[in-house]
Amino acid sequence: KADYVREHDRAMATFVSFAPTSKTIEDVSDEDATKLLTDDEASVQASFDKESFRYRTSKQVTARQVVRSLARDATDAQIAEARTFLMDLKAQISGGADFAALAKEHSQDEATAANGGDMGTFGRGQLPKSLEGAAFGVKAGDMVSEPVKTAKGLHLLQVMNVVEPKPKT
């Protein structure tokens, strides 16, 4: 909950100042708008560059996972056992085994196991930090080098697709 609040407890506001006593709004001609943009091109470009993140889509990742659940008070031996299990699955997948079939059979995450471990497509701020860092740090088609530990357990991730940020239309 603390991670969620830290990441989502903010607002971004843009405002325009106007005089509420004015009763009419003057129409701006295309020539005046073009002249203003031409005269102030450098400042308009600087403003755009400063806030370019507003004018593009965010990076998105599609991934799937195999999860081995762990209790919050799991011992080092239990964590090592789950890690070894997931590393064995990783070796099988690298050898040609089907990730989806192994996820259906071995994943202990009820939400994704039935779909072959499919987590769907997500952006930053939608997963726990450790899982997000791992998912956004892998190229499409690759698996994480090591299982990722979260409060839920250990996750073996495979990134299926990465959609890079692009300008909005």
PDB file of C-alpha atoms in Angstrom:
ATOM      1  CA  LYS A   1       0.000   0.000   0.000  1.00  0.00           C
ATOM      2  CA  ALA A   2       2.841   2.371   0.831  1.00  0.00           C
ATOM      3  CA  ASP A   3       4.404   1.786  -2.604  1.00  0.00           C
ATOM      4  CA  TYR A   4       1.082   2.468  -4.303  1.00  0.00           C
ATOM      5  CA  VAL A   5       0.483   5.677  -2.347  1.00  0.00           C
ATOM      6  CA  ARG A   6       4.054   6.874  -2.998  1.00  0.00           C
ATOM      7  CA  GLU A   7       3.679   6.298  -6.740  1.00  0.00           C
ATOM      8  CA  HIS A   8       0.105   7.552  -7.180  1.00  0.00           C
ATOM      9  CA  ASP A   9      -0.337  10.299  -4.577  1.00  0.00           C
ATOM     10  CA  ARG A  10       0.307  13.259  -6.852  1.00  0.00           C
ATOM     11  CA  ALA A  11      -1.462  15.486  -9.277  1.00  0.00           C
ATOM     12  CA  MET A  12      -0.382  17.438 -12.323  1.00  0.00           C
ATOM     13  CA  ALA A  13      -2.313  20.588 -13.160  1.00  0.00           C
ATOM     14  CA  THR A  14      -2.163  23.032 -16.037  1.00  0.00           C
ATOM     15  CA  PHE A  15      -4.106  26.250 -15.841  1.00  0.00           C
ATOM     16  CA  VAL A  16      -4.961  29.297 -17.896  1.00  0.00           C
ATOM     17  CA  SER A  17      -5.484  32.653 -16.238  1.00  0.00           C
ATOM     18  CA  PHE A  18      -8.375  34.845 -17.401  1.00  0.00           C
ATOM     19  CA  ALA A  19     -10.296  37.834 -16.131  1.00  0.00           C
ATOM     20  CA  PRO A  20     -13.820  36.769 -15.114  1.00  0.00           C
ATOM     21  CA  THR A  21     -15.073  40.342 -15.632  1.00  0.00           C
ATOM     22  CA  SER A  22     -14.461  40.305 -19.377  1.00  0.00           C
ATOM     23  CA  LYS A  23     -17.615  39.463 -21.252  1.00  0.00           C
ATOM     24  CA  THR A  24     -16.248  38.749 -24.683  1.00  0.00           C
ATOM     25  CA  ILE A  25     -13.450  36.645 -26.008  1.00  0.00           C
ATOM     26  CA  GLU A  26     -11.623  37.992 -28.986  1.00  0.00           C
ATOM     27  CA  ASP A  27     -11.150  35.622 -31.871  1.00  0.00           C
ATOM     28  CA  VAL A  28      -7.522  35.044 -32.764  1.00  0.00           C
ATOM     29  CA  SER A  29      -6.872  34.877 -36.466  1.00  0.00           C
ATOM     30  CA  ASP A  30      -4.711  32.155 -37.978  1.00  0.00           C
ATOM     31  CA  GLU A  31      -2.230  34.845 -39.038  1.00  0.00           C
ATOM     32  CA  ASP A  32      -1.909  36.136 -35.459  1.00  0.00           C
ATOM     33  CA  ALA A  33      -1.412  32.604 -34.117  1.00  0.00           C
ATOM     34  CA  THR A  34       1.211  31.856 -36.778  1.00  0.00           C
ATOM     35  CA  LYS A  35       2.995  35.159 -36.058  1.00  0.00           C
ATOM     36  CA  LEU A  36       3.032  34.426 -32.312  1.00  0.00           C
ATOM     37  CA  LEU A  37       4.445  30.934 -32.895  1.00  0.00           C
ATOM     38  CA  THR A  38       7.055  32.292 -35.320  1.00  0.00           C
ATOM     39  CA  ASP A  39       8.106  35.113 -32.980  1.00  0.00           C
ATOM     40  CA  ASP A  40       8.224  32.856 -29.910  1.00  0.00           C
ATOM     41  CA  GLU A  41       9.290  29.608 -31.571  1.00  0.00           C
ATOM     42  CA  ALA A  42      12.257  29.131 -29.252  1.00  0.00           C
ATOM     43  CA  SER A  43      10.180  29.507 -26.075  1.00  0.00           C
ATOM     44  CA  VAL A  44       7.374  27.300 -27.455  1.00  0.00           C
ATOM     45  CA  GLN A  45       9.930  24.610 -28.384  1.00  0.00           C
ATOM     46  CA  ALA A  46      11.608  24.909 -24.951  1.00  0.00           C
ATOM     47  CA  SER A  47       8.240  24.499 -23.228  1.00  0.00           C
ATOM     48  CA  PHE A  48       7.418  21.488 -25.391  1.00  0.00           C
ATOM     49  CA  ASP A  49      10.818  19.882 -24.744  1.00  0.00           C
ATOM     50  CA  LYS A  50      10.520  20.467 -20.994  1.00  0.00           C
ATOM     51  CA  GLU A  51       7.164  18.703 -20.840  1.00  0.00           C
ATOM     52  CA  SER A  52       7.510  16.266 -23.734  1.00  0.00           C
ATOM     53  CA  PHE A  53       6.431  13.397 -21.450  1.00  0.00           C
ATOM     54  CA  ARG A  54       2.897  14.822 -21.642  1.00  0.00           C
ATOM     55  CA  TYR A  55       2.832  14.369 -25.402  1.00  0.00           C
ATOM     56  CA  ARG A  56       3.862  10.723 -25.688  1.00  0.00           C
ATOM     57  CA  THR A  57       2.571   7.343 -24.656  1.00  0.00           C
ATOM     58  CA  SER A  58       4.240   5.466 -21.819  1.00  0.00           C
ATOM     59  CA  LYS A  59       6.367   2.358 -22.254  1.00  0.00           C
ATOM     60  CA  GLN A  60       4.260  -0.813 -22.031  1.00  0.00           C
ATOM     61  CA  VAL A  61       5.350  -4.400 -21.410  1.00  0.00           C
ATOM     62  CA  THR A  62       3.473  -7.661 -22.007  1.00  0.00           C
ATOM     63  CA  ALA A  63       4.767 -10.485 -19.830  1.00  0.00           C
ATOM     64  CA  ARG A  64       3.962 -13.885 -18.387  1.00  0.00           C
ATOM     65  CA  GLN A  65       5.083 -15.530 -15.178  1.00  0.00           C
ATOM     66  CA  VAL A  66       5.427 -18.659 -13.122  1.00  0.00           C
ATOM     67  CA  VAL A  67       4.982 -17.961  -9.410  1.00  0.00           C
ATOM     68  CA  ARG A  68       6.068 -20.005  -6.419  1.00  0.00           C
ATOM     69  CA  SER A  69       4.211 -18.702  -3.377  1.00  0.00           C
ATOM     70  CA  LEU A  70       6.130 -18.035  -0.183  1.00  0.00           C
ATOM     71  CA  ALA A  71       4.913 -17.184   3.293  1.00  0.00           C
ATOM     72  CA  ARG A  72       5.973 -13.791   4.639  1.00  0.00           C
ATOM     73  CA  ASP A  73       8.148 -15.559   7.209  1.00  0.00           C
ATOM     74  CA  ALA A  74       9.681 -18.009   4.704  1.00  0.00           C
ATOM     75  CA  THR A  75      13.062 -19.360   5.704  1.00  0.00           C
ATOM     76  CA  ASP A  76      16.159 -19.044   3.555  1.00  0.00           C
ATOM     77  CA  ALA A  77      15.876 -22.770   2.809  1.00  0.00           C
ATOM     78  CA  GLN A  78      12.301 -22.355   1.506  1.00  0.00           C
ATOM     79  CA  ILE A  79      13.342 -19.411  -0.652  1.00  0.00           C
ATOM     80  CA  ALA A  80      16.308 -21.391  -2.006  1.00  0.00           C
ATOM     81  CA  GLU A  81      14.055 -24.361  -2.776  1.00  0.00           C
ATOM     82  CA  ALA A  82      11.588 -22.171  -4.708  1.00  0.00           C
ATOM     83  CA  ARG A  83      14.470 -20.469  -6.548  1.00  0.00           C
ATOM     84  CA  THR A  84      15.953 -23.837  -7.537  1.00  0.00           C
ATOM     85  CA  PHE A  85      12.558 -25.019  -8.773  1.00  0.00           C
ATOM     86  CA  LEU A  86      12.118 -21.900 -10.930  1.00  0.00           C
ATOM     87  CA  MET A  87      15.683 -22.098 -12.260  1.00  0.00           C
ATOM     88  CA  ASP A  88      14.987 -25.718 -13.309  1.00  0.00           C
ATOM     89  CA  LEU A  89      11.868 -24.506 -15.151  1.00  0.00           C
ATOM     90  CA  LYS A  90      13.932 -21.772 -16.783  1.00  0.00           C
ATOM     91  CA  ALA A  91      16.418 -24.377 -18.010  1.00  0.00           C
ATOM     92  CA  GLN A  92      13.543 -26.457 -19.452  1.00  0.00           C
ATOM     93  CA  ILE A  93      12.112 -23.388 -21.215  1.00  0.00           C
ATOM     94  CA  SER A  94      15.540 -22.462 -22.579  1.00  0.00           C
ATOM     95  CA  GLY A  95      15.757 -26.054 -23.838  1.00  0.00           C
ATOM     96  CA  GLY A  96      12.545 -25.637 -25.828  1.00  0.00           C
ATOM     97  CA  ALA A  97       9.748 -26.404 -23.357  1.00  0.00           C
ATOM     98  CA  ASP A  98       6.548 -24.356 -23.643  1.00  0.00           C
ATOM     99  CA  PHE A  99       6.414 -21.566 -21.049  1.00  0.00           C
ATOM    100  CA  ALA A 100       2.595 -21.447 -21.074  1.00  0.00           C
ATOM    101  CA  ALA A 101       2.245 -25.185 -20.455  1.00  0.00           C
ATOM    102  CA  LEU A 102       4.737 -25.098 -17.574  1.00  0.00           C
ATOM    103  CA  ALA A 103       2.997 -22.038 -16.090  1.00  0.00           C
ATOM    104  CA  LYS A 104      -0.389 -23.815 -16.199  1.00  0.00           C
ATOM    105  CA  GLU A 105       1.097 -26.839 -14.496  1.00  0.00           C
ATOM    106  CA  HIS A 106       3.457 -25.290 -11.930  1.00  0.00           C
ATOM    107  CA  SER A 107       2.457 -21.681 -11.185  1.00  0.00           C
ATOM    108  CA  GLN A 108       0.861 -21.060  -7.821  1.00  0.00           C
ATOM    109  CA  ASP A 109      -0.742 -17.785  -8.905  1.00  0.00           C
ATOM    110  CA  GLU A 110      -4.412 -18.545  -9.528  1.00  0.00           C
ATOM    111  CA  ALA A 111      -4.990 -15.315 -11.457  1.00  0.00           C
ATOM    112  CA  THR A 112      -2.432 -16.025 -14.203  1.00  0.00           C
ATOM    113  CA  ALA A 113      -1.791 -19.777 -14.134  1.00  0.00           C
ATOM    114  CA  ALA A 114      -4.934 -20.710 -16.074  1.00  0.00           C
ATOM    115  CA  ASN A 115      -3.845 -18.346 -18.885  1.00  0.00           C
ATOM    116  CA  GLY A 116      -0.372 -19.795 -19.214  1.00  0.00           C
ATOM    117  CA  GLY A 117       1.059 -17.195 -16.845  1.00  0.00           C
ATOM    118  CA  ASP A 118      -0.153 -14.266 -18.974  1.00  0.00           C
ATOM    119  CA  MET A 119       0.009 -11.063 -16.930  1.00  0.00           C
ATOM    120  CA  GLY A 120      -1.319  -8.878 -19.736  1.00  0.00           C
ATOM    121  CA  THR A 121       0.122  -5.528 -20.765  1.00  0.00           C
ATOM    122  CA  PHE A 122       1.091  -3.007 -18.119  1.00  0.00           C
ATOM    123  CA  GLY A 123       2.957   0.249 -17.652  1.00  0.00           C
ATOM    124  CA  ARG A 124       5.117   1.599 -14.892  1.00  0.00           C
ATOM    125  CA  GLY A 125       3.486   1.908 -11.489  1.00  0.00           C
ATOM    126  CA  GLN A 126       1.189  -1.085 -11.896  1.00  0.00           C
ATOM    127  CA  LEU A 127       3.394  -3.773 -10.324  1.00  0.00           C
ATOM    128  CA  PRO A 128       5.542  -4.046  -7.202  1.00  0.00           C
ATOM    129  CA  LYS A 129       8.859  -2.202  -7.687  1.00  0.00           C
ATOM    130  CA  SER A 130      11.034  -5.323  -7.848  1.00  0.00           C
ATOM    131  CA  LEU A 131       8.772  -6.981 -10.433  1.00  0.00           C
ATOM    132  CA  GLU A 132       8.446  -3.786 -12.452  1.00  0.00           C
ATOM    133  CA  GLY A 133      12.200  -3.255 -12.506  1.00  0.00           C
ATOM    134  CA  ALA A 134      12.781  -6.776 -13.762  1.00  0.00           C
ATOM    135  CA  ALA A 135      10.034  -6.632 -16.409  1.00  0.00           C
ATOM    136  CA  PHE A 136      11.170  -3.283 -17.809  1.00  0.00           C
ATOM    137  CA  GLY A 137      14.811  -4.372 -17.777  1.00  0.00           C
ATOM    138  CA  VAL A 138      14.402  -7.340 -20.171  1.00  0.00           C
ATOM    139  CA  LYS A 139      14.111  -7.330 -23.950  1.00  0.00           C
ATOM    140  CA  ALA A 140      11.100  -8.852 -25.711  1.00  0.00           C
ATOM    141  CA  GLY A 141      11.325 -12.646 -25.863  1.00  0.00           C
ATOM    142  CA  ASP A 142      13.798 -12.903 -22.969  1.00  0.00           C
ATOM    143  CA  MET A 143      13.379 -14.176 -19.421  1.00  0.00           C
ATOM    144  CA  VAL A 144      14.762 -12.594 -16.284  1.00  0.00           C
ATOM    145  CA  SER A 145      18.165 -13.974 -15.311  1.00  0.00           C
ATOM    146  CA  GLU A 146      17.030 -14.665 -11.731  1.00  0.00           C
ATOM    147  CA  PRO A 147      13.583 -15.188 -10.172  1.00  0.00           C
ATOM    148  CA  VAL A 148      12.208 -11.968  -8.670  1.00  0.00           C
ATOM    149  CA  LYS A 149      11.144 -11.893  -5.018  1.00  0.00           C
ATOM    150  CA  THR A 150       7.994 -10.017  -3.968  1.00  0.00           C
ATOM    151  CA  ALA A 151       5.729 -10.215  -0.933  1.00  0.00           C
ATOM    152  CA  LYS A 152       3.728 -12.851  -2.834  1.00  0.00           C
ATOM    153  CA  GLY A 153       6.671 -15.162  -3.594  1.00  0.00           C
ATOM    154  CA  LEU A 154       9.209 -15.762  -6.339  1.00  0.00           C
ATOM    155  CA  HIS A 155       8.373 -14.932  -9.964  1.00  0.00           C
ATOM    156  CA  LEU A 156      10.000 -16.267 -13.129  1.00  0.00           C
ATOM    157  CA  LEU A 157       9.182 -13.656 -15.793  1.00  0.00           C
ATOM    158  CA  GLN A 158       9.279 -13.780 -19.563  1.00  0.00           C
ATOM    159  CA  VAL A 159       8.703 -10.546 -21.459  1.00  0.00           C
ATOM    160  CA  MET A 160       6.676 -11.183 -24.584  1.00  0.00           C
ATOM    161  CA  ASN A 161       6.439  -7.689 -26.051  1.00  0.00           C
ATOM    162  CA  VAL A 162       7.736  -4.191 -25.358  1.00  0.00           C
ATOM    163  CA  VAL A 163       5.939  -1.143 -26.740  1.00  0.00           C
ATOM    164  CA  GLU A 164       8.310   1.820 -26.645  1.00  0.00           C
ATOM    165  CA  PRO A 165       7.007   5.337 -25.928  1.00  0.00           C
ATOM    166  CA  LYS A 166       5.914   7.234 -29.024  1.00  0.00           C
ATOM    167  CA  PRO A 167       4.436  10.663 -29.686  1.00  0.00           C
ATOM    168  CA  LYS A 168       0.686  10.920 -29.256  1.00  0.00           C
ATOM    169  CA  THR A 169      -1.270  11.879 -32.341  1.00  0.00           C
TER     170      THR A 169
END
